[in-house]
CSV table of C-alpha atoms and ligand atoms in Angstrom, one decimal:
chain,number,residue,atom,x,y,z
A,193,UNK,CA,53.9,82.7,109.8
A,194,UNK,CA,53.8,78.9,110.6
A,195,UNK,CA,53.0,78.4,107.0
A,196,UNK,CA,56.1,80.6,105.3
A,197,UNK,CA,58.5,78.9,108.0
A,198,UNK,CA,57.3,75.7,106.6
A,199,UNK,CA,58.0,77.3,103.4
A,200,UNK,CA,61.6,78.0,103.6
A,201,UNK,CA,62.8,75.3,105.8
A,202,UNK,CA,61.3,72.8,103.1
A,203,UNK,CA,63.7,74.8,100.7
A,204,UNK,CA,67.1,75.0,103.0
A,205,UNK,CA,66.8,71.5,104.2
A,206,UNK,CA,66.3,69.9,100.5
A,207,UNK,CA,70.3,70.5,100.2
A,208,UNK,CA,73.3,71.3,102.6
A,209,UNK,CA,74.6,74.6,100.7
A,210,UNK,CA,72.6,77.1,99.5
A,211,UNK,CA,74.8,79.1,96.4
A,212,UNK,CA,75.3,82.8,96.7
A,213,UNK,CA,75.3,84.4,93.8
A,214,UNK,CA,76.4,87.4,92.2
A,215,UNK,CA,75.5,87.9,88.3
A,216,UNK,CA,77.9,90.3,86.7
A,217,UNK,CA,76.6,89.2,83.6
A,218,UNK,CA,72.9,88.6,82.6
A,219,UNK,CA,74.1,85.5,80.2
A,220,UNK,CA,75.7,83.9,82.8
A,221,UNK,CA,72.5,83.3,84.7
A,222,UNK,CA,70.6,80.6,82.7
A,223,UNK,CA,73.6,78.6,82.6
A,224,UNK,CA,74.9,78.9,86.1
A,225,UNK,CA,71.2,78.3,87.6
A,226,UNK,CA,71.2,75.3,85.4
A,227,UNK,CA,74.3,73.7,86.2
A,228,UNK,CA,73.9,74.4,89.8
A,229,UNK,CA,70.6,72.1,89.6
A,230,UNK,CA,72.1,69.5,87.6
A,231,UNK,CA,74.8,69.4,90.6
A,232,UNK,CA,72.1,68.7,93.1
A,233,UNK,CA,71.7,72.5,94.1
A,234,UNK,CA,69.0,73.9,92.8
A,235,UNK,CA,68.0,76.4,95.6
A,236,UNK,CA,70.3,79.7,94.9
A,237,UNK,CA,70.5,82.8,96.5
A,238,UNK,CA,70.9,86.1,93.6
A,239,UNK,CA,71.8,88.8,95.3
A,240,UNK,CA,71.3,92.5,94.5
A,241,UNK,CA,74.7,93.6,94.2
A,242,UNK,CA,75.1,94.2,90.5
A,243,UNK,CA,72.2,96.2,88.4
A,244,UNK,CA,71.4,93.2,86.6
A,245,UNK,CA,69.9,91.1,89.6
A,246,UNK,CA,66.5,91.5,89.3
A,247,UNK,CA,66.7,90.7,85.1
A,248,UNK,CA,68.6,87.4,86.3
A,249,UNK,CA,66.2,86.3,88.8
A,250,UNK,CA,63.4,86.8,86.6
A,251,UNK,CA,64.9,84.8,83.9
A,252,UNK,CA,66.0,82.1,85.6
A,253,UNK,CA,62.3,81.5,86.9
A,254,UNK,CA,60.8,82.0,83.4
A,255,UNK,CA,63.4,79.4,81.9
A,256,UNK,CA,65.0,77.4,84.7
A,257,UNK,CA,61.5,75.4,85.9
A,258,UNK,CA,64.4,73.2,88.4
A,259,UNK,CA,65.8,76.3,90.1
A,260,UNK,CA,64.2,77.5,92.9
A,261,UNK,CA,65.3,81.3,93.1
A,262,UNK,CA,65.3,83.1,95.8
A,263,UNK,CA,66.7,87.3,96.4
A,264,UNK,CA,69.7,87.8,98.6
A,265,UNK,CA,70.7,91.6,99.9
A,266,UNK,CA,67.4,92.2,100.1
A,267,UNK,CA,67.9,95.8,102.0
A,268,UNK,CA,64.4,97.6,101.5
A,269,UNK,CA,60.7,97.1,101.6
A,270,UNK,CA,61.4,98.3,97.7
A,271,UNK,CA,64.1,95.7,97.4
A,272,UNK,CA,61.3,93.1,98.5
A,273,UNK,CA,58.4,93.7,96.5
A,274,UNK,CA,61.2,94.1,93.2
A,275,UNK,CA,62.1,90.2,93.9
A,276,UNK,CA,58.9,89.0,94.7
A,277,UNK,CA,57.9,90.4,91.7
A,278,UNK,CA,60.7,89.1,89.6
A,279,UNK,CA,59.5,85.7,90.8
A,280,UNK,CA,62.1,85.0,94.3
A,281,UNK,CA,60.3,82.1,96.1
A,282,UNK,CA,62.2,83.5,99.3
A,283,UNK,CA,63.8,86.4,100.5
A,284,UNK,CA,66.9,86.7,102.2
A,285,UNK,CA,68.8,89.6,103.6
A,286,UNK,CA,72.7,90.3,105.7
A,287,UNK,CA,70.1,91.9,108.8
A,288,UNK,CA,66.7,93.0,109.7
A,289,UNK,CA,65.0,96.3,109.9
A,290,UNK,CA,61.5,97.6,110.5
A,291,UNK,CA,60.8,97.6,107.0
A,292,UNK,CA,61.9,94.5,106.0
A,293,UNK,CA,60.3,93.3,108.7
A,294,UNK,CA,56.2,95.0,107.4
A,295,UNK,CA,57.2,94.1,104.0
A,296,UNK,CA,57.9,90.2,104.8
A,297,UNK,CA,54.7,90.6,107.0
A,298,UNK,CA,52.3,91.6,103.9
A,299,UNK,CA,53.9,89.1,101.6
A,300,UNK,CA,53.1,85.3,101.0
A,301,UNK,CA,56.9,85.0,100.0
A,302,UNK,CA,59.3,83.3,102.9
A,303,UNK,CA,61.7,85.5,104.3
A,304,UNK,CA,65.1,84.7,105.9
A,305,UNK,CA,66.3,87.3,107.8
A,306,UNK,CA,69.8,88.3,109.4
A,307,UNK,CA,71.1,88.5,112.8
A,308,UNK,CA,74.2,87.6,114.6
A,309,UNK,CA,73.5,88.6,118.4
A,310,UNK,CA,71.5,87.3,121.1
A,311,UNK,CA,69.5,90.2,121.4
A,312,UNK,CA,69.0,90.7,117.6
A,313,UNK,CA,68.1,87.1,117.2
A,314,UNK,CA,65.5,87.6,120.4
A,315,UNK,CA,64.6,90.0,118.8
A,316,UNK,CA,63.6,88.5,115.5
A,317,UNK,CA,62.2,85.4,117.9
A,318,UNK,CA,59.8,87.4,118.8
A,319,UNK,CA,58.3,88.5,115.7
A,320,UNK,CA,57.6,84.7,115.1
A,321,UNK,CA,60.9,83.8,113.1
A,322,UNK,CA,62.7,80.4,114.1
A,323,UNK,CA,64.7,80.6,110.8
A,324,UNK,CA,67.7,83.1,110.9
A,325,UNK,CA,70.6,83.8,108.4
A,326,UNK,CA,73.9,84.2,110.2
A,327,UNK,CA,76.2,86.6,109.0
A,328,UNK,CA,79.3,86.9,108.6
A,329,UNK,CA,79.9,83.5,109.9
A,330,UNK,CA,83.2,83.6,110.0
A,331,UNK,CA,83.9,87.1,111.0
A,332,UNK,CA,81.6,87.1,113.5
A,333,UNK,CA,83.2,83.8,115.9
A,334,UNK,CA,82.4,81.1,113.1
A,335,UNK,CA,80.9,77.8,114.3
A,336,UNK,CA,81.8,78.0,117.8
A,337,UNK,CA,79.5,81.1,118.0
A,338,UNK,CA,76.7,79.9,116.7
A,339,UNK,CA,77.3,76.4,118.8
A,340,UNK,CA,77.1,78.5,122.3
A,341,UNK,CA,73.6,79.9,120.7
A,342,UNK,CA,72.3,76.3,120.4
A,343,UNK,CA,71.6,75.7,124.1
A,344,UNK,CA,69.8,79.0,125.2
A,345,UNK,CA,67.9,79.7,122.1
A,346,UNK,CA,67.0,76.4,121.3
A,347,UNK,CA,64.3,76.7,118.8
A,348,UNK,CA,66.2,79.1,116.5
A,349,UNK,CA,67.9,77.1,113.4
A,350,UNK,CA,70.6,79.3,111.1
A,351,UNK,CA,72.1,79.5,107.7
A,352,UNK,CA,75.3,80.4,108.2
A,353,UNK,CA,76.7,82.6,105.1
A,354,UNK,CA,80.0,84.3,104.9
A,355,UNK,CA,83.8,83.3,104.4
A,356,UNK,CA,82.5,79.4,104.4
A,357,UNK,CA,83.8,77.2,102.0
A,358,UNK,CA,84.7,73.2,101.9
A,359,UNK,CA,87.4,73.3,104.3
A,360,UNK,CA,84.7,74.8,107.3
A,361,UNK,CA,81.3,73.8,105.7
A,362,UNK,CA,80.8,70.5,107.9
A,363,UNK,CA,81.9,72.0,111.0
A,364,UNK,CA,78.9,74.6,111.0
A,365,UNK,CA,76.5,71.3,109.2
A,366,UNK,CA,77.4,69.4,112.5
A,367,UNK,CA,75.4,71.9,114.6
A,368,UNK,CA,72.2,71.3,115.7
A,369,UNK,CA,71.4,74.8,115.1
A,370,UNK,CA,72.3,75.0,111.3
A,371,UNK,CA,69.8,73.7,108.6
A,372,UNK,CA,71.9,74.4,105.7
A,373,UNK,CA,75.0,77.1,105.3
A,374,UNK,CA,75.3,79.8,102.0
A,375,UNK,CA,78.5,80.2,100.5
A,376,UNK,CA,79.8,81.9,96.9
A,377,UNK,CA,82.1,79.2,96.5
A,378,UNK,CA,80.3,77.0,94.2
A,379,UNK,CA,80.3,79.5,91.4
A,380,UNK,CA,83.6,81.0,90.8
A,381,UNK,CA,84.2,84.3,89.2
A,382,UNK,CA,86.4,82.6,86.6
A,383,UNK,CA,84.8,79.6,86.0
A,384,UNK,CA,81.8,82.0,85.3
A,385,UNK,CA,83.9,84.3,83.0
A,386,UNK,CA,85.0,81.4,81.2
A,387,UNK,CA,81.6,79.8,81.1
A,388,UNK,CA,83.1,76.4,82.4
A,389,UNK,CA,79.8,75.4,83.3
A,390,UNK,CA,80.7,71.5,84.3
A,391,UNK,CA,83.4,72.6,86.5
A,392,UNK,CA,80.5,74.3,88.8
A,393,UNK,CA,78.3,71.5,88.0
A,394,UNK,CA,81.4,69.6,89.5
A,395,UNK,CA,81.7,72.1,92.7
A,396,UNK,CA,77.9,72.1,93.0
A,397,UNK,CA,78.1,67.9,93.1
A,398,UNK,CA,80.7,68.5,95.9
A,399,UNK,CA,79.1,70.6,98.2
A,400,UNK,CA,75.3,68.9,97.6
A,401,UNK,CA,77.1,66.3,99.3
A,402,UNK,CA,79.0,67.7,102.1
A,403,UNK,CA,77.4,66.6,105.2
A,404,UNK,CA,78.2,67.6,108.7
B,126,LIG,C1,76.5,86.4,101.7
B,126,LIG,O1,75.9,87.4,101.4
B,126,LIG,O2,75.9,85.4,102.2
B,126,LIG,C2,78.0,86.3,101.6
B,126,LIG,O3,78.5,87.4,101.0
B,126,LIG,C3,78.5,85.0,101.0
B,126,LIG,O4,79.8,85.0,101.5
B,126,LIG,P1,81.0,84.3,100.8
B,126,LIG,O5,81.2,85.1,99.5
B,126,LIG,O6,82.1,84.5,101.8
B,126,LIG,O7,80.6,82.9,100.6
């Protein structure tokens, strides 16, 4: 466990923001991975929310060598194993489950998994994980939230995802409890649609260097 921890917190702490990423189009994904890196954010987060997901993350690691992909709505052991075959270097999913849970346990492949309560996060404490996604940030009490979780859960760290953006980035950064925060921001659905790839190279310069 040590070892994937190590894993995954050498990935979220290389850079602030961690892209979330939906690809509605399987052309879109070279490019976008490409100009996210070139902005200083090559650590993205495709999520399995459109059939093509799988096909994207699997291209981007055959022909984006600087991204470092990792699988994001990961909801099943059969989500798992498609992204780790695909090629995600790290898993992430909205919350945790049994399953998940085995599947992470039988796979080399770091896994960042979701909770929001005390007694979920416990709970995922005490199958060995100190790394947690937060979500919805926002929604669920925003930065204040996860600063009251700072002092009595100590050695737990977050990435906060969900309705973040550059107007609230730095006040979850500033915790002592966040490592990095995920956000969709950096790669709007027009700029994609257009394929105005410098104007996300532009977003992705701004948020590599938000700090909190
Ligand atoms: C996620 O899955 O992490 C979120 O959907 C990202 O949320 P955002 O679109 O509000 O940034």
């Amino acid at each position: 466990m040590k070892k994937k921890t190590d894993k995954l917190l050498a990935i979220l702490t290389a850079q602030p923001v961690i892209p979330v990423l939906k690809i509605d189009r399987l052309a879109t994904a070279v490019p976008l991975a490409r100009a996210l890196a070139k902005g200083g954010l090559p650590a993205i987060e495709i999520t399995l929310r459109t059939p093509d997901a799988i096909d994207a993350i699997r291209l981007v690691v055959d022909e984006v060598p600087e991204a470092i992909v990792g699988a994001g709505t990961i909801l099943s052991p059969k989500d798992f194993s498609k992204a780790v075959e695909a090629g995600a270097k790290f898993i992430v999913s909205p919350g945790t489950t049994q399953g998940l849970l085995d599947a992470a346990q039988d796979s080399g492949v770091p896994f960042l998994p979701g909770a929001v309560t005390p007694s979920e996060i416990m709970a995922v404490r005490d199958e060995g994980y100190r790394v947690l996604k937060f979500f919805p940030a926002e929604q669920a009490g925003g930065a204040a939230f996860l600063k009251s979780l700072a002092s009595p859960l100590a050695d737990v760290s977050f990435c906060p995802t969900g309705g973040i953006s550059p107007k609230n980035a730095a006040d979850y950064l500033s915790l002592p409890n966040v490592i990095c925060v995920g956000g969709s921001w950096v790669a709007p659905d027009a700029e994609l649609a257009a394929g105005n790839w410098t104007a996300v190279e532009e977003l992705a310069r701004q948020a590599a260097g938000l700090r909190g």
